[in-house]
Amino acid sequence: MVDLCEGGNEPAGSLEAICKTSKNITMQEYTFEGESHFRYLGVIINNNCDVSGCVNDKIQAGNRAYYANLPLFKNQLLSRMTKIKVYKTVVRPVVTFGSETWTFTKKDENSLRSFERKILRRIFGPVSDHQGWRIRSNNELLNLIGGQDVVKFMKAQRLRWLGHVNRMPETRTPIKMLKGRLYNRRRKGRPKLRWVDGVSKDLEIMGVRGWTNMVKDRVKWKAVVKEAKTHSGL
């Protein structure tokens, strides 16, 4: 889906207002219209390097996938563990597709975890205690799925992709893009968080040192990726 935006009096911060910042590119007799965002291989890419719109789009797609399979999640003949497997194989991949290249904000992480908890609460249902029935807490849900929530899964996938790219030959485009640098004057204000900054922070939280050398060893790096899926700090 590609949106073409024209001028008008739109409120600041709206999609139409953002579109007006997109500039056309003229090359000889050809003019290419600037776009604020477009969908490429199922992922929304915009002109301000913000993944929040893509996260919201994936959550909506995940909701559609969940309700499309609602009869399975309501089926009393299926155990809770079977329903969790259905969620992880049918619903979660819809939300996490392309997340290897995302740079999360805290708001994005909260939105993703909130989406998953909503489904988990419907699968596991309320719990009974001495005060009556109550909904399960966030920590209870996390323990029920073995500490492997959707955000940790995405961060583990980012680390897996980091290892894959760093083992590529230097002539490959992905490794060139990862290690390449743009030399220009920095804009005023706080710089945007880069993808490699987010990945490096995750490795720092996990206590992984010297990852640039460790990443060459597939066995060791596979262990790092596996640990990230359940690490309490991520």
PDB file of C-alpha atoms in Angstrom:
ATOM      1  CA  MET A   1       0.000   0.000   0.000  1.00  0.00           C
ATOM      2  CA  VAL A   2       1.371   3.384  -1.040  1.00  0.00           C
ATOM      3  CA  ASP A   3      -0.182   6.685   0.007  1.00  0.00           C
ATOM      4  CA  LEU A   4       0.175   9.790  -2.123  1.00  0.00           C
ATOM      5  CA  CYS A   5      -0.200  12.945  -0.037  1.00  0.00           C
ATOM      6  CA  GLU A   6      -1.022  16.426  -1.183  1.00  0.00           C
ATOM      7  CA  GLY A   7      -1.225  19.757   0.543  1.00  0.00           C
ATOM      8  CA  GLY A   8      -4.011  20.872   2.869  1.00  0.00           C
ATOM      9  CA  ASN A   9      -4.784  22.085   6.358  1.00  0.00           C
ATOM     10  CA  GLU A  10      -4.207  19.016   8.482  1.00  0.00           C
ATOM     11  CA  PRO A  11      -3.518  18.898  12.235  1.00  0.00           C
ATOM     12  CA  ALA A  12       0.121  18.632  13.261  1.00  0.00           C
ATOM     13  CA  GLY A  13       1.240  15.058  13.847  1.00  0.00           C
ATOM     14  CA  SER A  14      -1.392  13.560  11.542  1.00  0.00           C
ATOM     15  CA  LEU A  15      -0.394  11.245   8.710  1.00  0.00           C
ATOM     16  CA  GLU A  16      -1.246  13.945   6.178  1.00  0.00           C
ATOM     17  CA  ALA A  17       0.952  16.473   7.962  1.00  0.00           C
ATOM     18  CA  ILE A  18       3.852  14.002   8.012  1.00  0.00           C
ATOM     19  CA  CYS A  19       3.405  13.338   4.302  1.00  0.00           C
ATOM     20  CA  LYS A  20       4.043  16.987   3.489  1.00  0.00           C
ATOM     21  CA  THR A  21       7.617  16.587   4.738  1.00  0.00           C
ATOM     22  CA  SER A  22       8.304  14.091   1.939  1.00  0.00           C
ATOM     23  CA  LYS A  23      10.118  15.766  -0.941  1.00  0.00           C
ATOM     24  CA  ASN A  24       9.982  14.835  -4.595  1.00  0.00           C
ATOM     25  CA  ILE A  25      13.188  13.871  -6.366  1.00  0.00           C
ATOM     26  CA  THR A  26      13.806  15.162  -9.878  1.00  0.00           C
ATOM     27  CA  MET A  27      16.360  13.459 -12.103  1.00  0.00           C
ATOM     28  CA  GLN A  28      16.626  14.958 -15.572  1.00  0.00           C
ATOM     29  CA  GLU A  29      13.121  14.840 -17.052  1.00  0.00           C
ATOM     30  CA  TYR A  30      11.807  12.352 -14.454  1.00  0.00           C
ATOM     31  CA  THR A  31      10.132  13.248 -11.152  1.00  0.00           C
ATOM     32  CA  PHE A  32       9.722  10.690  -8.363  1.00  0.00           C
ATOM     33  CA  GLU A  33       7.101  11.545  -5.778  1.00  0.00           C
ATOM     34  CA  GLY A  34       8.216  11.462  -2.163  1.00  0.00           C
ATOM     35  CA  GLU A  35       6.271   9.109   0.118  1.00  0.00           C
ATOM     36  CA  SER A  36       5.938   9.238   3.880  1.00  0.00           C
ATOM     37  CA  HIS A  37       5.534   5.460   4.240  1.00  0.00           C
ATOM     38  CA  PHE A  38       4.978   2.313   2.214  1.00  0.00           C
ATOM     39  CA  ARG A  39       4.652  -1.418   2.730  1.00  0.00           C
ATOM     40  CA  TYR A  40       7.551  -3.601   1.597  1.00  0.00           C
ATOM     41  CA  LEU A  41       7.527  -7.380   2.103  1.00  0.00           C
ATOM     42  CA  GLY A  42       4.785  -7.041   4.707  1.00  0.00           C
ATOM     43  CA  VAL A  43       6.614  -4.385   6.751  1.00  0.00           C
ATOM     44  CA  ILE A  44       5.743  -0.677   6.847  1.00  0.00           C
ATOM     45  CA  ILE A  45       8.734   1.585   6.195  1.00  0.00           C
ATOM     46  CA  ASN A  46       8.429   5.332   6.831  1.00  0.00           C
ATOM     47  CA  ASN A  47      10.602   8.376   6.219  1.00  0.00           C
ATOM     48  CA  ASN A  48      11.453   9.075   9.867  1.00  0.00           C
ATOM     49  CA  CYS A  49      12.855   5.612  10.734  1.00  0.00           C
ATOM     50  CA  ASP A  50      10.114   5.008  13.328  1.00  0.00           C
ATOM     51  CA  VAL A  51       8.874   1.445  13.825  1.00  0.00           C
ATOM     52  CA  SER A  52       5.932   2.316  16.098  1.00  0.00           C
ATOM     53  CA  GLY A  53       3.571   2.431  13.126  1.00  0.00           C
ATOM     54  CA  CYS A  54       4.824  -0.966  11.994  1.00  0.00           C
ATOM     55  CA  VAL A  55       4.416  -2.387  15.515  1.00  0.00           C
ATOM     56  CA  ASN A  56       0.803  -1.196  15.674  1.00  0.00           C
ATOM     57  CA  ASP A  57       0.152  -2.619  12.212  1.00  0.00           C
ATOM     58  CA  LYS A  58       1.565  -6.009  13.252  1.00  0.00           C
ATOM     59  CA  ILE A  59      -0.513  -6.028  16.438  1.00  0.00           C
ATOM     60  CA  GLN A  60      -3.653  -5.435  14.387  1.00  0.00           C
ATOM     61  CA  ALA A  61      -2.629  -8.287  12.071  1.00  0.00           C
ATOM     62  CA  GLY A  62      -2.048 -10.468  15.138  1.00  0.00           C
ATOM     63  CA  ASN A  63      -5.529  -9.660  16.419  1.00  0.00           C
ATOM     64  CA  ARG A  64      -7.003 -10.703  13.079  1.00  0.00           C
ATOM     65  CA  ALA A  65      -5.034 -13.957  13.193  1.00  0.00           C
ATOM     66  CA  TYR A  66      -6.228 -14.605  16.747  1.00  0.00           C
ATOM     67  CA  TYR A  67      -9.911 -14.030  15.987  1.00  0.00           C
ATOM     68  CA  ALA A  68      -9.639 -16.103  12.813  1.00  0.00           C
ATOM     69  CA  ASN A  69      -8.589 -19.033  15.027  1.00  0.00           C
ATOM     70  CA  LEU A  70     -10.876 -18.184  17.944  1.00  0.00           C
ATOM     71  CA  PRO A  71     -12.792 -21.496  17.691  1.00  0.00           C
ATOM     72  CA  LEU A  72      -9.545 -23.330  18.494  1.00  0.00           C
ATOM     73  CA  PHE A  73      -8.804 -21.125  21.505  1.00  0.00           C
ATOM     74  CA  LYS A  74     -12.375 -21.620  22.791  1.00  0.00           C
ATOM     75  CA  ASN A  75     -12.380 -25.366  22.202  1.00  0.00           C
ATOM     76  CA  GLN A  76     -12.648 -27.104  25.574  1.00  0.00           C
ATOM     77  CA  LEU A  77     -11.292 -30.335  24.140  1.00  0.00           C
ATOM     78  CA  LEU A  78      -7.873 -28.734  23.605  1.00  0.00           C
ATOM     79  CA  SER A  79      -5.511 -28.383  26.535  1.00  0.00           C
ATOM     80  CA  ARG A  80      -4.016 -25.037  27.495  1.00  0.00           C
ATOM     81  CA  MET A  81      -0.565 -26.136  26.374  1.00  0.00           C
ATOM     82  CA  THR A  82      -1.956 -27.063  22.965  1.00  0.00           C
ATOM     83  CA  LYS A  83      -3.537 -23.628  22.687  1.00  0.00           C
ATOM     84  CA  ILE A  84      -0.194 -22.025  23.600  1.00  0.00           C
ATOM     85  CA  LYS A  85       1.425 -24.000  20.772  1.00  0.00           C
ATOM     86  CA  VAL A  86      -1.280 -22.762  18.401  1.00  0.00           C
ATOM     87  CA  TYR A  87      -0.618 -19.196  19.521  1.00  0.00           C
ATOM     88  CA  LYS A  88       3.149 -19.528  19.066  1.00  0.00           C
ATOM     89  CA  THR A  89       2.881 -21.149  15.639  1.00  0.00           C
ATOM     90  CA  VAL A  90      -0.091 -19.278  14.134  1.00  0.00           C
ATOM     91  CA  VAL A  91      -0.507 -15.895  15.844  1.00  0.00           C
ATOM     92  CA  ARG A  92       2.897 -14.849  17.158  1.00  0.00           C
ATOM     93  CA  PRO A  93       4.750 -15.221  13.804  1.00  0.00           C
ATOM     94  CA  VAL A  94       2.289 -12.746  12.263  1.00  0.00           C
ATOM     95  CA  VAL A  95       3.296 -10.146  14.868  1.00  0.00           C
ATOM     96  CA  THR A  96       7.031 -10.840  14.877  1.00  0.00           C
ATOM     97  CA  PHE A  97       7.564 -11.052  11.113  1.00  0.00           C
ATOM     98  CA  GLY A  98      10.386  -8.694  10.148  1.00  0.00           C
ATOM     99  CA  SER A  99      11.132  -7.748  13.768  1.00  0.00           C
ATOM    100  CA  GLU A 100      14.816  -8.657  13.340  1.00  0.00           C
ATOM    101  CA  THR A 101      15.375  -5.180  11.911  1.00  0.00           C
ATOM    102  CA  TRP A 102      13.302  -3.218  14.447  1.00  0.00           C
ATOM    103  CA  THR A 103      14.545  -0.754  17.051  1.00  0.00           C
ATOM    104  CA  PHE A 104      12.071  -0.870  19.936  1.00  0.00           C
ATOM    105  CA  THR A 105      10.987   1.894  22.272  1.00  0.00           C
ATOM    106  CA  LYS A 106       9.606   1.183  25.738  1.00  0.00           C
ATOM    107  CA  LYS A 107       6.149   2.088  24.441  1.00  0.00           C
ATOM    108  CA  ASP A 108       6.471  -0.460  21.629  1.00  0.00           C
ATOM    109  CA  GLU A 109       7.532  -3.162  24.088  1.00  0.00           C
ATOM    110  CA  ASN A 110       4.584  -2.403  26.379  1.00  0.00           C
ATOM    111  CA  SER A 111       2.160  -2.544  23.441  1.00  0.00           C
ATOM    112  CA  LEU A 112       3.498  -5.925  22.311  1.00  0.00           C
ATOM    113  CA  ARG A 113       3.432  -7.404  25.813  1.00  0.00           C
ATOM    114  CA  SER A 114      -0.072  -6.065  26.396  1.00  0.00           C
ATOM    115  CA  PHE A 115      -1.244  -7.750  23.198  1.00  0.00           C
ATOM    116  CA  GLU A 116       0.250 -11.084  24.232  1.00  0.00           C
ATOM    117  CA  ARG A 117      -1.072 -10.925  27.801  1.00  0.00           C
ATOM    118  CA  LYS A 118      -4.590 -10.341  26.510  1.00  0.00           C
ATOM    119  CA  ILE A 119      -4.432 -13.615  24.589  1.00  0.00           C
ATOM    120  CA  LEU A 120      -2.731 -15.518  27.411  1.00  0.00           C
ATOM    121  CA  ARG A 121      -5.387 -14.425  29.901  1.00  0.00           C
ATOM    122  CA  ARG A 122      -8.062 -15.756  27.571  1.00  0.00           C
ATOM    123  CA  ILE A 123      -6.213 -19.050  27.226  1.00  0.00           C
ATOM    124  CA  PHE A 124      -5.449 -19.642  30.910  1.00  0.00           C
ATOM    125  CA  GLY A 125      -8.527 -17.918  32.320  1.00  0.00           C
ATOM    126  CA  PRO A 126      -8.910 -16.520  35.850  1.00  0.00           C
ATOM    127  CA  VAL A 127      -7.476 -18.104  38.959  1.00  0.00           C
ATOM    128  CA  SER A 128      -9.225 -18.851  42.246  1.00  0.00           C
ATOM    129  CA  ASP A 129      -7.812 -17.792  45.614  1.00  0.00           C
ATOM    130  CA  HIS A 130      -9.186 -17.211  49.111  1.00  0.00           C
ATOM    131  CA  GLN A 131     -10.806 -13.950  47.970  1.00  0.00           C
ATOM    132  CA  GLY A 132     -12.563 -15.486  44.947  1.00  0.00           C
ATOM    133  CA  TRP A 133     -11.780 -15.392  41.248  1.00  0.00           C
ATOM    134  CA  ARG A 134      -9.250 -12.937  39.854  1.00  0.00           C
ATOM    135  CA  ILE A 135      -7.333 -12.368  36.618  1.00  0.00           C
ATOM    136  CA  ARG A 136      -3.789 -13.666  36.494  1.00  0.00           C
ATOM    137  CA  SER A 137      -0.979 -11.172  37.136  1.00  0.00           C
ATOM    138  CA  ASN A 138       1.697 -10.357  34.589  1.00  0.00           C
ATOM    139  CA  ASN A 139       4.322 -12.365  36.490  1.00  0.00           C
ATOM    140  CA  GLU A 140       2.023 -15.384  36.712  1.00  0.00           C
ATOM    141  CA  LEU A 141       1.498 -15.327  32.959  1.00  0.00           C
ATOM    142  CA  LEU A 142       5.240 -14.967  32.357  1.00  0.00           C
ATOM    143  CA  ASN A 143       5.927 -18.012  34.537  1.00  0.00           C
ATOM    144  CA  LEU A 144       3.275 -20.048  32.726  1.00  0.00           C
ATOM    145  CA  ILE A 145       5.035 -19.533  29.377  1.00  0.00           C
ATOM    146  CA  GLY A 146       8.476 -20.192  30.840  1.00  0.00           C
ATOM    147  CA  GLY A 147       9.583 -16.552  30.765  1.00  0.00           C
ATOM    148  CA  GLN A 148       9.593 -16.476  26.943  1.00  0.00           C
ATOM    149  CA  ASP A 149       7.394 -13.505  26.126  1.00  0.00           C
ATOM    150  CA  VAL A 150       7.016 -11.911  22.697  1.00  0.00           C
ATOM    151  CA  VAL A 151       9.522  -9.083  23.275  1.00  0.00           C
ATOM    152  CA  LYS A 152      12.276 -11.431  24.439  1.00  0.00           C
ATOM    153  CA  PHE A 153      11.578 -13.613  21.430  1.00  0.00           C
ATOM    154  CA  MET A 154      11.982 -10.608  19.122  1.00  0.00           C
ATOM    155  CA  LYS A 155      15.209  -9.520  20.792  1.00  0.00           C
ATOM    156  CA  ALA A 156      16.564 -13.042  20.473  1.00  0.00           C
ATOM    157  CA  GLN A 157      15.695 -12.949  16.776  1.00  0.00           C
ATOM    158  CA  ARG A 158      17.619  -9.670  16.453  1.00  0.00           C
ATOM    159  CA  LEU A 159      20.673 -11.314  17.982  1.00  0.00           C
ATOM    160  CA  ARG A 160      20.308 -14.286  15.652  1.00  0.00           C
ATOM    161  CA  TRP A 161      20.194 -11.881  12.692  1.00  0.00           C
ATOM    162  CA  LEU A 162      23.224 -10.001  14.060  1.00  0.00           C
ATOM    163  CA  GLY A 163      25.217 -13.215  14.037  1.00  0.00           C
ATOM    164  CA  HIS A 164      24.008 -14.156  10.579  1.00  0.00           C
ATOM    165  CA  VAL A 165      24.987 -10.786   9.086  1.00  0.00           C
ATOM    166  CA  ASN A 166      28.390 -10.640  10.794  1.00  0.00           C
ATOM    167  CA  ARG A 167      29.315 -14.054   9.391  1.00  0.00           C
ATOM    168  CA  MET A 168      28.617 -12.888   5.845  1.00  0.00           C
ATOM    169  CA  PRO A 169      31.455 -12.132   3.434  1.00  0.00           C
ATOM    170  CA  GLU A 170      32.476  -8.475   3.374  1.00  0.00           C
ATOM    171  CA  THR A 171      31.184  -8.197  -0.192  1.00  0.00           C
ATOM    172  CA  ARG A 172      27.552  -8.837   0.828  1.00  0.00           C
ATOM    173  CA  THR A 173      25.198  -5.835   0.979  1.00  0.00           C
ATOM    174  CA  PRO A 174      23.804  -6.476   4.523  1.00  0.00           C
ATOM    175  CA  ILE A 175      27.277  -6.431   6.137  1.00  0.00           C
ATOM    176  CA  LYS A 176      28.184  -3.324   4.133  1.00  0.00           C
ATOM    177  CA  MET A 177      25.062  -1.568   5.408  1.00  0.00           C
ATOM    178  CA  LEU A 178      25.738  -2.640   8.992  1.00  0.00           C
ATOM    179  CA  LYS A 179      29.330  -1.449   9.038  1.00  0.00           C
ATOM    180  CA  GLY A 180      28.914   1.521   6.696  1.00  0.00           C
ATOM    181  CA  ARG A 181      29.044   5.108   7.951  1.00  0.00           C
ATOM    182  CA  LEU A 182      27.508   8.313   6.635  1.00  0.00           C
ATOM    183  CA  TYR A 183      29.738  11.346   7.055  1.00  0.00           C
ATOM    184  CA  ASN A 184      27.618  14.452   7.454  1.00  0.00           C
ATOM    185  CA  ARG A 185      26.749  17.103   9.997  1.00  0.00           C
ATOM    186  CA  ARG A 186      24.497  15.786  12.773  1.00  0.00           C
ATOM    187  CA  ARG A 187      21.117  17.418  13.204  1.00  0.00           C
ATOM    188  CA  LYS A 188      20.265  19.330  16.353  1.00  0.00           C
ATOM    189  CA  GLY A 189      18.690  17.416  19.193  1.00  0.00           C
ATOM    190  CA  ARG A 190      18.982  13.895  20.471  1.00  0.00           C
ATOM    191  CA  PRO A 191      20.083  11.423  17.781  1.00  0.00           C
ATOM    192  CA  LYS A 192      17.787   8.542  16.915  1.00  0.00           C
ATOM    193  CA  LEU A 193      18.537   5.184  18.451  1.00  0.00           C
ATOM    194  CA  ARG A 194      20.274   2.957  15.921  1.00  0.00           C
ATOM    195  CA  TRP A 195      19.552  -0.725  15.468  1.00  0.00           C
ATOM    196  CA  VAL A 196      23.060  -1.678  16.545  1.00  0.00           C
ATOM    197  CA  ASP A 197      22.635   0.447  19.700  1.00  0.00           C
ATOM    198  CA  GLY A 198      19.614  -1.597  20.750  1.00  0.00           C
ATOM    199  CA  VAL A 199      21.360  -4.888  20.065  1.00  0.00           C
ATOM    200  CA  SER A 200      24.510  -3.785  21.910  1.00  0.00           C
ATOM    201  CA  LYS A 201      22.419  -2.759  24.919  1.00  0.00           C
ATOM    202  CA  ASP A 202      20.760  -6.192  25.021  1.00  0.00           C
ATOM    203  CA  LEU A 203      24.158  -7.886  24.968  1.00  0.00           C
ATOM    204  CA  GLU A 204      25.395  -5.570  27.717  1.00  0.00           C
ATOM    205  CA  ILE A 205      22.396  -6.457  29.891  1.00  0.00           C
ATOM    206  CA  MET A 206      23.115 -10.148  29.317  1.00  0.00           C
ATOM    207  CA  GLY A 207      26.745  -9.626  30.305  1.00  0.00           C
ATOM    208  CA  VAL A 208      28.107 -10.709  26.920  1.00  0.00           C
ATOM    209  CA  ARG A 209      31.558  -9.234  26.279  1.00  0.00           C
ATOM    210  CA  GLY A 210      33.586  -9.335  23.085  1.00  0.00           C
ATOM    211  CA  TRP A 211      30.607 -10.277  20.948  1.00  0.00           C
ATOM    212  CA  THR A 212      32.367  -9.216  17.743  1.00  0.00           C
ATOM    213  CA  ASN A 213      34.643 -12.252  18.109  1.00  0.00           C
ATOM    214  CA  MET A 214      32.080 -14.576  19.709  1.00  0.00           C
ATOM    215  CA  VAL A 215      29.651 -14.056  16.843  1.00  0.00           C
ATOM    216  CA  LYS A 216      31.957 -15.979  14.501  1.00  0.00           C
ATOM    217  CA  ASP A 217      31.427 -19.149  16.538  1.00  0.00           C
ATOM    218  CA  ARG A 218      27.990 -20.512  15.603  1.00  0.00           C
ATOM    219  CA  VAL A 219      27.709 -22.801  18.632  1.00  0.00           C
ATOM    220  CA  LYS A 220      28.522 -20.105  21.177  1.00  0.00           C
ATOM    221  CA  TRP A 221      26.295 -17.560  19.475  1.00  0.00           C
ATOM    222  CA  LYS A 222      23.416 -20.016  19.338  1.00  0.00           C
ATOM    223  CA  ALA A 223      23.710 -20.341  23.118  1.00  0.00           C
ATOM    224  CA  VAL A 224      23.554 -16.539  23.466  1.00  0.00           C
ATOM    225  CA  VAL A 225      20.397 -16.401  21.341  1.00  0.00           C
ATOM    226  CA  LYS A 226      18.810 -19.188  23.410  1.00  0.00           C
ATOM    227  CA  GLU A 227      19.633 -17.389  26.660  1.00  0.00           C
ATOM    228  CA  ALA A 228      18.080 -14.152  25.363  1.00  0.00           C
ATOM    229  CA  LYS A 229      14.671 -15.833  25.009  1.00  0.00           C
ATOM    230  CA  THR A 230      14.338 -16.216  28.784  1.00  0.00           C
ATOM    231  CA  HIS A 231      16.700 -13.548  30.161  1.00  0.00           C
ATOM    232  CA  SER A 232      14.984 -11.620  32.961  1.00  0.00           C
ATOM    233  CA  GLY A 233      16.603  -8.295  32.044  1.00  0.00           C
ATOM    234  CA  LEU A 234      15.335  -8.100  28.467  1.00  0.00           C
TER     235      LEU A 234
END
